[in-house]
XYZ file of C-alpha atoms in Angstrom:
482
model
C -0.008 -0.206 -0.131
C 1.254 3.474 -0.849
C 1.763 5.607 2.047
C -1.451 7.768 2.512
C -2.911 10.033 5.017
C -6.526 9.104 4.021
C -8.067 6.976 6.653
C -9.851 4.833 4.227
C -6.637 3.844 2.743
C -4.950 3.260 6.099
C -7.645 1.184 7.332
C -5.471 -2.194 6.408
C -3.644 -1.215 9.595
C -6.146 -2.737 11.663
C -6.149 -2.161 15.409
C -2.915 -0.385 15.403
C -3.399 2.627 17.563
C -4.447 5.759 15.279
C -5.831 8.564 17.207
C -6.813 9.411 20.650
C -8.103 12.381 22.848
C -9.484 12.704 26.211
C -12.663 10.742 25.581
C -11.835 8.100 22.965
C -9.278 6.087 21.194
C -9.352 4.849 17.731
C -7.484 2.129 15.805
C -6.864 2.574 12.082
C -9.606 0.299 11.288
C -12.240 1.924 13.390
C -11.103 5.349 12.452
C -11.661 4.397 8.908
C -15.059 3.059 9.648
C -16.305 6.352 11.574
C -15.035 8.585 8.759
C -17.078 6.623 6.213
C -19.977 6.843 8.579
C -19.785 10.693 8.924
C -18.836 10.970 4.990
C -22.316 9.064 4.306
C -24.091 11.341 6.792
C -22.675 14.342 4.949
C -23.730 13.095 1.638
C -27.136 12.255 2.694
C -27.344 15.653 3.782
C -26.581 17.183 0.286
C -22.911 17.734 0.831
C -20.568 16.844 -1.988
C -17.540 17.614 -4.030
C -16.614 21.373 -4.188
C -18.539 22.114 -0.980
C -16.888 23.466 2.185
C -17.495 21.751 5.423
C -16.458 24.086 8.758
C -15.537 22.496 12.051
C -15.886 25.080 14.834
C -14.266 22.779 17.425
C -11.510 22.655 19.961
C -8.894 20.280 19.578
C -10.331 16.875 19.717
C -10.360 13.667 17.437
C -13.668 14.418 16.083
C -12.230 17.710 14.190
C -10.052 15.202 12.333
C -12.946 13.028 11.591
C -14.683 15.969 10.208
C -12.142 17.128 7.799
C -11.472 13.541 6.838
C -15.061 12.816 6.029
C -15.215 16.126 4.057
C -12.536 14.690 2.031
C -13.778 11.409 1.506
C -16.437 12.850 -0.471
C -14.589 15.683 -2.335
C -15.516 18.434 -0.049
C -12.995 20.819 1.355
C -12.800 21.276 5.029
C -12.048 24.724 6.647
C -11.435 24.824 10.593
C -12.431 27.675 12.560
C -11.023 29.054 15.876
C -13.204 27.976 18.367
C -12.297 31.007 20.676
C -13.719 33.219 17.994
C -17.048 35.502 18.863
C -20.044 34.500 16.802
C -19.224 37.789 14.398
C -15.615 36.381 13.945
C -16.599 32.953 13.180
C -19.258 34.445 11.054
C -17.043 35.982 8.757
C -15.178 32.915 8.238
C -18.166 30.845 7.319
C -19.656 33.510 4.890
C -16.215 33.981 3.270
C -15.668 30.304 2.772
C -19.338 29.758 1.841
C -19.438 27.282 4.298
C -22.245 24.487 3.329
C -22.206 22.794 6.621
C -21.039 23.668 9.956
C -20.157 21.123 12.563
C -19.578 22.601 16.124
C -20.152 22.138 19.886
C -22.042 25.324 20.392
C -24.547 27.528 18.764
C -23.043 30.300 16.536
C -25.554 33.160 16.115
C -28.491 31.747 14.285
C -26.671 29.680 12.179
C -27.608 25.924 11.560
C -25.024 23.881 13.180
C -24.837 20.044 13.318
C -23.872 19.183 16.705
C -20.580 17.121 16.924
C -22.418 14.864 19.246
C -24.921 13.940 16.534
C -22.095 12.765 14.032
C -22.672 8.904 12.596
C -21.041 6.164 14.323
C -21.532 3.413 11.764
C -22.243 3.565 7.842
C -25.164 2.069 6.050
C -24.512 -1.383 4.748
C -23.222 -1.444 1.287
C -22.738 2.654 1.297
C -20.075 3.330 -1.405
C -18.013 6.315 -1.138
C -17.196 8.507 -4.099
C -13.758 8.113 -6.014
C -10.906 9.399 -3.993
C -10.334 13.074 -4.325
C -7.690 14.024 -7.076
C -4.356 15.731 -5.764
C -5.555 19.154 -7.311
C -8.534 19.304 -5.284
C -8.763 21.815 -2.489
C -8.646 20.150 0.763
C -8.397 22.839 3.261
C -9.211 26.572 3.569
C -6.887 27.636 6.311
C -7.545 31.414 7.155
C -4.452 33.654 7.862
C -4.394 35.391 11.382
C -5.557 38.642 9.947
C -2.815 41.041 11.350
C -2.829 43.253 8.161
C -6.393 43.332 7.451
C -9.253 40.794 7.318
C -8.059 37.145 7.382
C -7.671 35.465 4.056
C -8.666 31.809 3.131
C -5.512 29.950 1.857
C -6.398 27.254 -0.572
C -4.237 24.022 -0.012
C -4.444 21.119 -2.317
C -4.238 17.490 -1.472
C -0.952 17.495 -3.464
C 0.149 20.328 -0.966
C -0.773 18.324 2.105
C 0.581 15.114 0.849
C 4.133 16.814 -0.223
C 4.332 18.592 3.374
C 3.186 15.522 5.457
C 5.568 13.365 3.303
C 8.323 15.859 4.016
C 7.678 15.938 7.653
C 7.828 12.065 7.629
C 11.417 12.095 6.123
C 12.658 15.041 8.357
C 11.685 13.404 11.475
C 12.572 9.788 10.378
C 9.143 8.666 11.416
C 8.285 5.254 11.566
C 5.110 3.095 12.876
C 6.861 3.437 16.317
C 6.499 7.074 16.379
C 3.708 8.770 18.384
C 2.714 12.625 18.203
C 1.572 14.633 20.857
C -0.546 17.354 19.498
C -0.558 20.374 21.351
C -1.037 23.529 18.664
C -4.464 24.415 17.580
C -5.906 22.480 14.618
C -7.270 25.396 12.952
C -3.521 25.973 11.866
C -1.603 24.014 9.235
C 1.373 23.154 11.540
C -0.868 21.259 13.625
C -2.254 19.434 10.874
C 0.399 18.419 8.762
C 3.211 17.879 11.279
C 1.199 16.205 14.125
C -1.502 14.543 12.243
C -0.895 13.809 8.715
C 2.763 12.960 9.138
C 2.180 10.093 11.641
C -0.770 8.948 9.676
C 1.310 8.376 6.767
C 3.947 6.856 8.621
C 1.582 4.551 10.570
C 2.219 6.288 13.870
C -0.371 7.658 16.259
C -1.667 10.987 17.465
C -2.856 11.925 20.685
C -4.749 14.948 20.873
C -4.803 17.251 23.982
C -7.254 20.064 24.935
C -5.818 23.595 25.398
C -2.186 23.939 26.072
C -0.922 24.205 29.838
C 2.638 23.584 31.053
C 1.502 21.153 34.045
C -0.800 19.154 31.512
C 2.265 18.937 28.960
C 4.522 17.289 31.598
C 1.968 14.906 32.694
C 0.882 13.707 29.214
C 4.396 13.325 28.208
C 4.982 10.976 31.404
C 1.643 9.071 30.904
C 1.583 8.931 27.168
C 5.013 8.489 26.006
C 5.040 10.664 22.836
C 7.993 10.503 20.718
C 7.675 14.028 19.232
C 5.738 17.144 19.381
C 5.635 20.598 17.654
C 5.383 23.826 19.420
C 6.008 27.377 19.024
C 8.623 29.958 21.087
C 6.130 30.789 23.743
C 5.378 27.099 24.417
C 9.045 26.495 24.963
C 9.436 29.753 27.169
C 6.714 28.468 29.515
C 8.167 25.066 29.783
C 11.935 26.016 30.514
C 10.648 28.684 33.119
C 8.429 26.057 34.751
C 9.470 24.373 38.072
C 7.921 21.244 36.806
C 10.715 20.876 34.146
C 13.154 19.974 36.681
C 12.123 16.489 37.387
C 9.808 15.990 34.567
C 10.146 12.510 32.476
C 10.846 13.421 29.187
C 12.554 10.171 28.007
C 10.346 9.226 25.451
C 10.655 12.331 23.208
C 13.311 12.097 20.767
C 12.780 15.332 18.777
C 10.660 18.629 18.761
C 10.061 21.050 16.074
C 9.759 24.757 16.993
C 8.013 27.080 14.163
C 5.559 29.734 13.785
C 7.586 32.703 14.575
C 11.314 33.135 15.378
C 12.957 31.822 18.663
C 15.721 33.496 20.152
C 19.316 32.143 20.307
C 19.114 32.288 24.032
C 15.663 30.774 24.618
C 16.828 27.955 21.975
C 19.996 27.565 24.096
C 18.167 27.549 27.241
C 15.765 24.690 26.109
C 18.355 22.767 24.750
C 20.362 22.651 27.974
C 16.897 22.191 29.970
C 15.662 19.276 27.787
C 17.224 16.099 26.510
C 15.965 16.006 22.882
C 17.169 17.892 19.980
C 14.739 21.072 19.102
C 14.728 21.610 15.415
C 13.934 25.401 14.467
C 12.038 25.565 11.208
C 10.420 28.180 9.074
C 7.399 28.461 7.054
C 4.024 30.174 6.118
C 0.613 28.808 6.068
C 0.677 30.018 2.315
C 3.585 27.429 1.794
C 1.702 24.689 3.492
C 3.841 24.966 6.774
C 7.276 24.510 6.401
C 9.795 25.447 3.886
C 13.120 25.313 5.832
C 14.235 23.464 8.676
C 17.477 22.302 10.725
C 17.969 18.467 10.130
C 17.442 15.943 12.728
C 20.792 14.209 11.430
C 23.205 16.871 10.446
C 24.561 20.154 11.446
C 22.157 22.296 13.171
C 22.990 26.053 12.931
C 21.770 27.726 15.849
C 20.362 31.286 14.797
C 19.160 29.942 11.389
C 16.061 28.140 10.514
C 17.894 25.391 8.317
C 18.059 25.033 4.549
C 15.323 24.360 2.361
C 13.363 21.315 2.574
C 14.092 18.724 -0.226
C 11.659 19.630 -3.244
C 11.581 23.357 -2.366
C 13.933 26.406 -3.536
C 14.550 29.271 -1.212
C 15.853 32.247 -3.195
C 16.828 35.708 -1.594
C 15.780 38.573 -4.046
C 16.630 42.368 -4.107
C 13.815 45.043 -4.232
C 14.372 45.112 -8.133
C 13.760 41.528 -8.322
C 17.292 40.288 -9.041
C 19.094 37.347 -6.924
C 20.751 38.546 -4.175
C 24.497 37.217 -3.779
C 25.128 34.554 -0.857
C 25.386 36.537 2.346
C 23.462 39.433 1.407
C 19.792 40.281 2.624
C 16.674 40.479 0.755
C 13.097 38.931 0.355
C 12.762 34.949 1.016
C 11.031 33.809 -2.089
C 9.906 29.830 -2.017
C 9.205 27.564 -4.826
C 8.255 24.059 -4.976
C 5.053 21.703 -4.474
C 4.317 23.476 -1.081
C 3.230 26.640 -2.635
C -0.472 27.360 -2.099
C -3.153 27.388 -4.994
C -4.052 31.020 -4.054
C -6.212 32.982 -1.738
C -9.925 32.428 -1.873
C -11.639 34.813 -4.172
C -8.709 37.379 -3.907
C -6.979 37.138 -7.422
C -5.263 40.367 -6.814
C -3.599 39.506 -3.923
C -2.761 36.043 -4.906
C -1.177 37.453 -8.194
C 0.875 39.876 -5.935
C 2.012 37.021 -3.703
C 2.793 34.224 -6.196
C 4.554 35.716 -9.097
C 5.780 33.178 -11.710
C 5.086 30.322 -9.466
C 7.130 31.495 -6.705
C 5.765 32.519 -3.340
C 6.841 36.024 -2.069
C 6.887 35.680 1.689
C 7.359 39.164 2.976
C 10.354 38.120 5.067
C 13.653 39.494 5.031
C 16.682 36.781 5.095
C 19.895 35.614 3.610
C 21.564 32.258 2.899
C 24.902 31.144 3.637
C 27.429 29.060 1.928
C 25.689 25.890 2.987
C 22.173 27.323 1.988
C 21.008 27.807 5.536
C 18.480 30.643 5.904
C 18.570 33.213 8.664
C 15.642 35.386 9.000
C 16.060 39.118 9.566
C 12.807 40.482 10.100
C 9.304 40.811 8.350
C 9.346 43.603 5.499
C 6.318 45.175 7.371
C 7.863 45.266 10.625
C 10.694 47.086 9.560
C 11.155 50.384 11.253
C 12.205 53.584 9.311
C 13.730 55.968 11.581
C 14.832 59.286 9.932
C 15.295 57.320 6.515
C 17.377 54.691 8.247
C 16.053 51.038 8.007
C 15.938 49.369 11.539
C 15.222 45.668 11.870
C 13.344 44.721 15.094
C 14.709 41.365 15.272
C 18.321 42.654 15.583
C 17.008 44.756 18.540
C 15.201 41.766 20.077
C 18.085 39.508 19.816
C 20.151 42.195 21.553
C 17.779 42.459 24.460
C 17.625 38.689 24.586
C 21.049 38.587 25.565
C 20.443 39.828 29.078
C 19.643 37.187 31.362
C 16.473 38.378 32.830
C 14.856 38.590 29.353
C 12.409 35.644 28.689
C 10.597 37.004 25.728
C 10.738 40.427 23.946
C 8.967 42.430 21.044
C 10.068 45.754 19.558
C 7.840 47.694 17.282
C 8.074 51.129 15.824
C 6.181 54.149 17.651
C 5.288 57.358 15.787
C 7.681 60.355 16.035
C 7.389 63.736 14.730
C 10.771 64.310 13.820
C 11.998 60.715 12.795
C 8.647 59.332 11.671
C 9.532 56.327 13.619
C 11.536 55.146 16.492
C 12.079 51.459 18.195
C 10.162 50.851 21.459
C 10.613 47.679 23.509
C 8.151 45.248 25.290
C 9.871 42.942 27.520
C 8.637 39.754 29.664
C 11.214 38.790 32.437
C 12.041 35.469 33.756
C 10.048 34.410 36.796
C 11.618 36.112 39.876
C 13.920 38.329 37.793
C 14.274 42.072 39.005
C 15.845 43.781 36.150
C 14.233 47.216 35.309
C 13.972 49.133 32.484
C 16.968 51.351 33.039
C 19.141 47.833 33.553
C 17.967 46.625 30.506
C 18.584 50.100 28.324
C 22.356 50.081 29.949
C 22.557 46.477 28.782
C 22.335 47.619 24.867
C 24.697 50.546 25.144
C 27.814 48.425 24.031
C 25.465 45.828 21.740
C 23.653 48.328 19.529
C 24.224 51.738 17.927
C 22.308 54.797 19.471
C 19.948 54.850 16.583
C 18.965 51.297 16.997
C 18.358 51.664 20.789
C 14.694 51.660 21.923
C 13.474 54.836 23.253
C 11.100 53.210 25.707
C 11.386 49.709 27.404
C 8.028 48.460 28.789
C 7.868 45.766 31.292
C 4.944 43.257 30.833
C 3.606 40.124 32.280
C 2.735 38.700 29.031
C 3.084 39.635 25.499
C -0.183 39.871 23.249
C -0.682 37.127 20.915
C -2.843 36.294 17.995
C -4.707 33.270 17.789
C -1.893 31.072 16.358
C 0.571 32.122 19.337
C 2.636 34.679 17.629
C 3.197 37.773 19.163
C 0.692 40.355 17.983
C 2.806 43.221 16.803
C -0.106 44.962 15.466
C -1.502 45.198 18.711
C 1.656 46.645 20.217
C 1.294 49.154 17.536
C -2.246 50.266 18.140
C -1.441 50.681 21.713
C 1.115 53.019 21.118
C -1.213 55.044 18.853
C -4.113 54.828 21.036
C -2.390 54.848 24.248
């Protein structure tokens, strides 16, 4: 049997463990049977190829069940952040033109199929349609909307298969592997890295509820996963927890860090604290999750996000569109089978983002002689102070060298004379007492005067968007309105 992430193809694995959550555990055969039952239920309700099925659910096995059932009948799935208000969810449901909504709560006055009413057994003799083709749109994943209204990213089954297979290769996954899923399933990272990849490898998935530090250490000790994928915030919480000292993490052989850049200091601290390698990677929803990653077996270069994944090409281009020399900075451009099929109903934005088949990321970076990518910053995050370009990531990296700094973010504040000036927000390690003056003094020998923040604000937490990235637009709005 060719490797597949479709449950109906994987039914031949029989009673091998497939997916579990807090309420149930499925073998491969039972999960495939349940997918057919729900697919038939959808079909009898008039859902078919080309329709969109929305899942407004917290992390649980049924969310994967709904996605797979939609795929079984050639439909598209769109997972919706369960924390959304009715208005926020309504925007995505309307934009996606969802023909069916599966949820665990009312959403305004919309008709919702209660997750508790999903079918358990298919009718004897029911035959599913032909498996969806590679170019069928499998997922509509909505961006976080930090630059405006969220956009629906169209990802095909070819995109998903390529990415999930890449993860199998990167992590050397086998049927013995077990993913602990701690990231939200309305994001493509969780779907590809922690669900579809182990499905292809014949491994298993444990779906946890909303992430908490204490639960993480308990789950690792009791479930014995072999890998997980997290974001920098999760690693910051884990390393600062007293539970980490005596935690049994012996089953974990690797972890991935993505979605946002992690500071060199935090990554070093995490590697010192935990016995497994943490592979820093890089990617976008528009690139079906990952385009670069430090290797599990091979040189891992601290401060980089690794080389391009096999089958993908990363190029650095200058503002005039020419390729930048090795070591020079420019925009990161990606090509390969991971590039999305475009934004839903946004042809102009699609054309501006995908040019000649290449994905323009809006990220600034450089490649070294070995092809390892170092991210400099987001183009839109760049601060222009009196005509001089400042990169917040460089300032954040300098701040992070102070032992009291757990996390930090730098944004541009409006200024009458210079246009913009850098302002920093800092979260300290628990128990740390360094104040803003001490942190400012720390930067005197590390940054030129023009790059030093004009103010350093100490916070208990940094604002975050639904995926867990630091919400810099919120910090900028606070500077304007506050």
